[in-house]
mmCIF file with all atom_site columns, C-alpha atoms in Angstrom:
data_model
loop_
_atom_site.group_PDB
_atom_site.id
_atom_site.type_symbol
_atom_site.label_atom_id
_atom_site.label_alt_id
_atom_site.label_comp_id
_atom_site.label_asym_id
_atom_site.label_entity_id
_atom_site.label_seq_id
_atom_site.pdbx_PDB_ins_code
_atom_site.Cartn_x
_atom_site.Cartn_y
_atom_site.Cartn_z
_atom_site.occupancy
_atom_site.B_iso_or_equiv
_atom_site.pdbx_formal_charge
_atom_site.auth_seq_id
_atom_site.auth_comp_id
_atom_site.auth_asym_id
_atom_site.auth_atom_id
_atom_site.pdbx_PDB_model_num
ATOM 1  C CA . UNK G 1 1  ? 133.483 38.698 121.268 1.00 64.00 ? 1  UNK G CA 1
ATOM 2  C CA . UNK G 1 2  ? 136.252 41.529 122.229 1.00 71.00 ? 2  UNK G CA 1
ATOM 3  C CA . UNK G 1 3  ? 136.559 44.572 120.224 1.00 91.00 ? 3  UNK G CA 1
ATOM 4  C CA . UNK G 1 4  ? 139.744 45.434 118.745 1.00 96.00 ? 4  UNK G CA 1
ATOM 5  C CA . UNK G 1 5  ? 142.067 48.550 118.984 1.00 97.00 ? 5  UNK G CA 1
ATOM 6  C CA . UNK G 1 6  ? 145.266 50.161 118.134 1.00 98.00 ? 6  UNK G CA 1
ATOM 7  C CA . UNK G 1 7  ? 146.459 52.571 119.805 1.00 98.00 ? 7  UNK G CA 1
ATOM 8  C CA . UNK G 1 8  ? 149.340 54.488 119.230 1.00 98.00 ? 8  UNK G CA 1
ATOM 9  C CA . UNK G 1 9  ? 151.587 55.487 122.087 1.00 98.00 ? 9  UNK G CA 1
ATOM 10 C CA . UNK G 1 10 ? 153.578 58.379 121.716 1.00 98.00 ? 10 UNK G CA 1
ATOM 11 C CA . UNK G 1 11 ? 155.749 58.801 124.828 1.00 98.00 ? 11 UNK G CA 1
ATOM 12 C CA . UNK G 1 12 ? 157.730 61.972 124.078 1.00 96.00 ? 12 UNK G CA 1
ATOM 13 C CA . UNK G 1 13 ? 159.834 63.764 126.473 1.00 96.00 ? 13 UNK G CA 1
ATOM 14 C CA . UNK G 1 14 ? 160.625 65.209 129.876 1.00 94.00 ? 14 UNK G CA 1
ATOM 15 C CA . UNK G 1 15 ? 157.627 63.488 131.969 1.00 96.00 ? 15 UNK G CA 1
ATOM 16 C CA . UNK G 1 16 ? 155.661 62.017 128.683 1.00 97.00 ? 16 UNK G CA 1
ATOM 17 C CA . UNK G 1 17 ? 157.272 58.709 129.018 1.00 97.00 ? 17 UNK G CA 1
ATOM 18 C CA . UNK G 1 18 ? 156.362 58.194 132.640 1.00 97.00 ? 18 UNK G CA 1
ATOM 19 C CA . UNK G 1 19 ? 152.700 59.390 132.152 1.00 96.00 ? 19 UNK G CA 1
ATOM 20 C CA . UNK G 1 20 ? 152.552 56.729 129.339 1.00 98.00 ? 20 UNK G CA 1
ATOM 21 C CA . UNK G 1 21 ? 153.562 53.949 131.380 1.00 98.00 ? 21 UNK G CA 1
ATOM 22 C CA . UNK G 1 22 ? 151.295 54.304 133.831 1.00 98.00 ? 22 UNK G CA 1
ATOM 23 C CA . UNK G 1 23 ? 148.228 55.082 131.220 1.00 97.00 ? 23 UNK G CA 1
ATOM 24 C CA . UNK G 1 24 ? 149.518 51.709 129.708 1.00 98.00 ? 24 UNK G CA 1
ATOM 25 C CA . UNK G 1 25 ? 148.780 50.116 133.047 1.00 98.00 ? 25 UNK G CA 1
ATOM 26 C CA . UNK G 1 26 ? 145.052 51.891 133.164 1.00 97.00 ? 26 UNK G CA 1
ATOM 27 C CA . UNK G 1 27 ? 144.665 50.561 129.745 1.00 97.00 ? 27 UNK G CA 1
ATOM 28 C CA . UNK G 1 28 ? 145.740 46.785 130.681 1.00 96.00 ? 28 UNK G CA 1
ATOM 29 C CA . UNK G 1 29 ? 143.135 47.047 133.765 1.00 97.00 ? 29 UNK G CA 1
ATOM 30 C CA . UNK G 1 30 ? 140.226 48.511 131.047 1.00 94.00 ? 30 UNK G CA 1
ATOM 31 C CA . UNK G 1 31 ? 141.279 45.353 128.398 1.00 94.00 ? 31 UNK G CA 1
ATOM 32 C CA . UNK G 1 32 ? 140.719 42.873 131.398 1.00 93.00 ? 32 UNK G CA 1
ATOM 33 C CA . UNK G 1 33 ? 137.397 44.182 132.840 1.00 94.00 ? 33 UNK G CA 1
ATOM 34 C CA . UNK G 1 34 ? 135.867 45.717 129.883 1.00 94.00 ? 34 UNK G CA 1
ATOM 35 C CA . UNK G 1 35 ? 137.171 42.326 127.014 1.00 92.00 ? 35 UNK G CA 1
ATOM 36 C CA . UNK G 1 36 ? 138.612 44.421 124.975 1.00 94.00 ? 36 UNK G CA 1
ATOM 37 C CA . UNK G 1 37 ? 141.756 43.442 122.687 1.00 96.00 ? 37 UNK G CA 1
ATOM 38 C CA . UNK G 1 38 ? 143.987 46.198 122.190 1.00 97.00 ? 38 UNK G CA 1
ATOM 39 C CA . UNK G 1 39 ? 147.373 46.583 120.300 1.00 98.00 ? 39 UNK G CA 1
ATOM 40 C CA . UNK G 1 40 ? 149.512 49.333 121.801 1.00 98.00 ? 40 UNK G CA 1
ATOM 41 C CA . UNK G 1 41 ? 152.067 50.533 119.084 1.00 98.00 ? 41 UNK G CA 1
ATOM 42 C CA . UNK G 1 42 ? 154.990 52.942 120.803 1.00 98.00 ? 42 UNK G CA 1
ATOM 43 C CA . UNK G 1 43 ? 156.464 55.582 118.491 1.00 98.00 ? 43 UNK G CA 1
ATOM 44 C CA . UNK G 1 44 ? 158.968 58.433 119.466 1.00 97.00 ? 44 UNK G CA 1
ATOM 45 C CA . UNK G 1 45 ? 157.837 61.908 119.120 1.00 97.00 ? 45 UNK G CA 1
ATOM 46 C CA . UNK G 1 46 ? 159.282 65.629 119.597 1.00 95.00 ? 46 UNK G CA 1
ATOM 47 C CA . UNK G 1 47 ? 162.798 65.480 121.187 1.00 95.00 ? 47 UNK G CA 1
ATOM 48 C CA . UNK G 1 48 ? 163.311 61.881 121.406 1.00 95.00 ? 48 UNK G CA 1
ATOM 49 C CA . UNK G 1 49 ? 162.064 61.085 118.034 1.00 96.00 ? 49 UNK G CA 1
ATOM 50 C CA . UNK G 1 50 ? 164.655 64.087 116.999 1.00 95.00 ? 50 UNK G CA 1
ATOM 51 C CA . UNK G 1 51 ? 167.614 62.436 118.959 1.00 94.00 ? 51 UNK G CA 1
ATOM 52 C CA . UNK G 1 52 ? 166.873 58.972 117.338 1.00 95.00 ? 52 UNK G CA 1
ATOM 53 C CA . UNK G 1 53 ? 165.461 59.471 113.934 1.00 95.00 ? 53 UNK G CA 1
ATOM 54 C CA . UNK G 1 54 ? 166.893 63.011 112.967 1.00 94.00 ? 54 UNK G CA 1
ATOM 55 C CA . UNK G 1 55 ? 163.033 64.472 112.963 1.00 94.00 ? 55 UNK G CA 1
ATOM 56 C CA . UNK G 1 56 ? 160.630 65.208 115.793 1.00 94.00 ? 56 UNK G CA 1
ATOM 57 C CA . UNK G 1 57 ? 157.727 63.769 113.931 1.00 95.00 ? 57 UNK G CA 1
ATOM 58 C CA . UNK G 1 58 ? 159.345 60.907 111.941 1.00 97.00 ? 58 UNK G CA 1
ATOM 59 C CA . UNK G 1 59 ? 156.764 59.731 109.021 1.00 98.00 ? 59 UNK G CA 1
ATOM 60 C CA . UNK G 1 60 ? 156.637 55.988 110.415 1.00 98.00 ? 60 UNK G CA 1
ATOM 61 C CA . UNK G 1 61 ? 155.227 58.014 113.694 1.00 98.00 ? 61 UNK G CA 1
ATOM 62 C CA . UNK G 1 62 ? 152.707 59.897 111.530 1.00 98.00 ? 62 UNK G CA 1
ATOM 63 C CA . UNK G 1 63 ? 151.809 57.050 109.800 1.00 98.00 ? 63 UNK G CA 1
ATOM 64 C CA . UNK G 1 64 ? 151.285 54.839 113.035 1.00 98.00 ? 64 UNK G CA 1
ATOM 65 C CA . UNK G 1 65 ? 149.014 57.826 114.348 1.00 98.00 ? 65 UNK G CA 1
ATOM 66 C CA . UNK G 1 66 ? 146.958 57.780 111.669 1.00 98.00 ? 66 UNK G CA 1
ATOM 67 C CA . UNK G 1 67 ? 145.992 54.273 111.008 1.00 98.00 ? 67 UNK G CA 1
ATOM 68 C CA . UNK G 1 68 ? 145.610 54.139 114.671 1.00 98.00 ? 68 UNK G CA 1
ATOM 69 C CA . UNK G 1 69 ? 142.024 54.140 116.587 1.00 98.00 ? 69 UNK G CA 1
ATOM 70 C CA . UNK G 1 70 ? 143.455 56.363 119.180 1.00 98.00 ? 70 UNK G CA 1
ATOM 71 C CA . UNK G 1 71 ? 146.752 58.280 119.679 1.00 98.00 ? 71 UNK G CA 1
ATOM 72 C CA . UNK G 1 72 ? 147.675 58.662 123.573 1.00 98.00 ? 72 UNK G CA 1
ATOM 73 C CA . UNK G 1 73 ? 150.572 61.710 123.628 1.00 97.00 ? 73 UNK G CA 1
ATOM 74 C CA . UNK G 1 74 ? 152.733 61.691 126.461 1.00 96.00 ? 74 UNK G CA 1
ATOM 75 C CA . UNK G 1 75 ? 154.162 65.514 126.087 1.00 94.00 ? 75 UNK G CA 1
ATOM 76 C CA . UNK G 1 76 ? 157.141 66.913 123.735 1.00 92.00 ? 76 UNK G CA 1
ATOM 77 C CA . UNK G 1 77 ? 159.634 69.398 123.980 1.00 90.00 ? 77 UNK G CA 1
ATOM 78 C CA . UNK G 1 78 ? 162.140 70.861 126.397 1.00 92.00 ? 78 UNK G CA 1
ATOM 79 C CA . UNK G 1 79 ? 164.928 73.406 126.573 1.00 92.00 ? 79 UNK G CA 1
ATOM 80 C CA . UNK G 1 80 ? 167.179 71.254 124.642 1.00 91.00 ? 80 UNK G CA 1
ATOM 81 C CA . UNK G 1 81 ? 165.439 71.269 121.436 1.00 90.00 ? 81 UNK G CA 1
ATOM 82 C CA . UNK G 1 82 ? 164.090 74.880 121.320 1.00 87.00 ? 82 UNK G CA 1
ATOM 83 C CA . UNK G 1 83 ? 165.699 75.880 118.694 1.00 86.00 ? 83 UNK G CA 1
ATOM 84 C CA . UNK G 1 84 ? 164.442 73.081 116.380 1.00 78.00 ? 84 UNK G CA 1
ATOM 85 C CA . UNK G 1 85 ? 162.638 74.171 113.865 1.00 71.00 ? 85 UNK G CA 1
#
């Protein structure tokens, strides 16, 4: 019997999205060897999330955090979005 989990990927910006794809390789590796069954859920956050959604933490982002088992945060934030409150 596997166990189930959601995780909630949050790439971000500058390097955030490249850390995430490889941590979404570790995590493939640890599904395989350990059985587990995991749904990975990608959301934007900071910047990006600003860019595409008007917000850097839209509320289906929050929302997918917190039903989530774990959230894995790539990083957020840059010069061009300083001034964002």
């Amino acid at each position: 019997m596997s166990r189930k989990y959601t995780i909630a990927l949050l790439p971000g910006d500058g390097i955030g999205p490249e850390v995430i794809k490889e941590a979404v390789k570790v995590l493939g590796s640890l599904e395989k060897s350990l059985g587990l069954d995991l749904t990975l859920n990608e959301v934007p956050v900071g910047g990006a999330a600003y860019e595409a959604e008007g917000h850097p933490l839209p509320a289906n982002t929050l929302k997918t955090a917190q039903e989530a088992d774990a959230v894995l945060l790539g990083a957020v934030g840059g010069p061009r979005w300083e001034k964002i409150d």
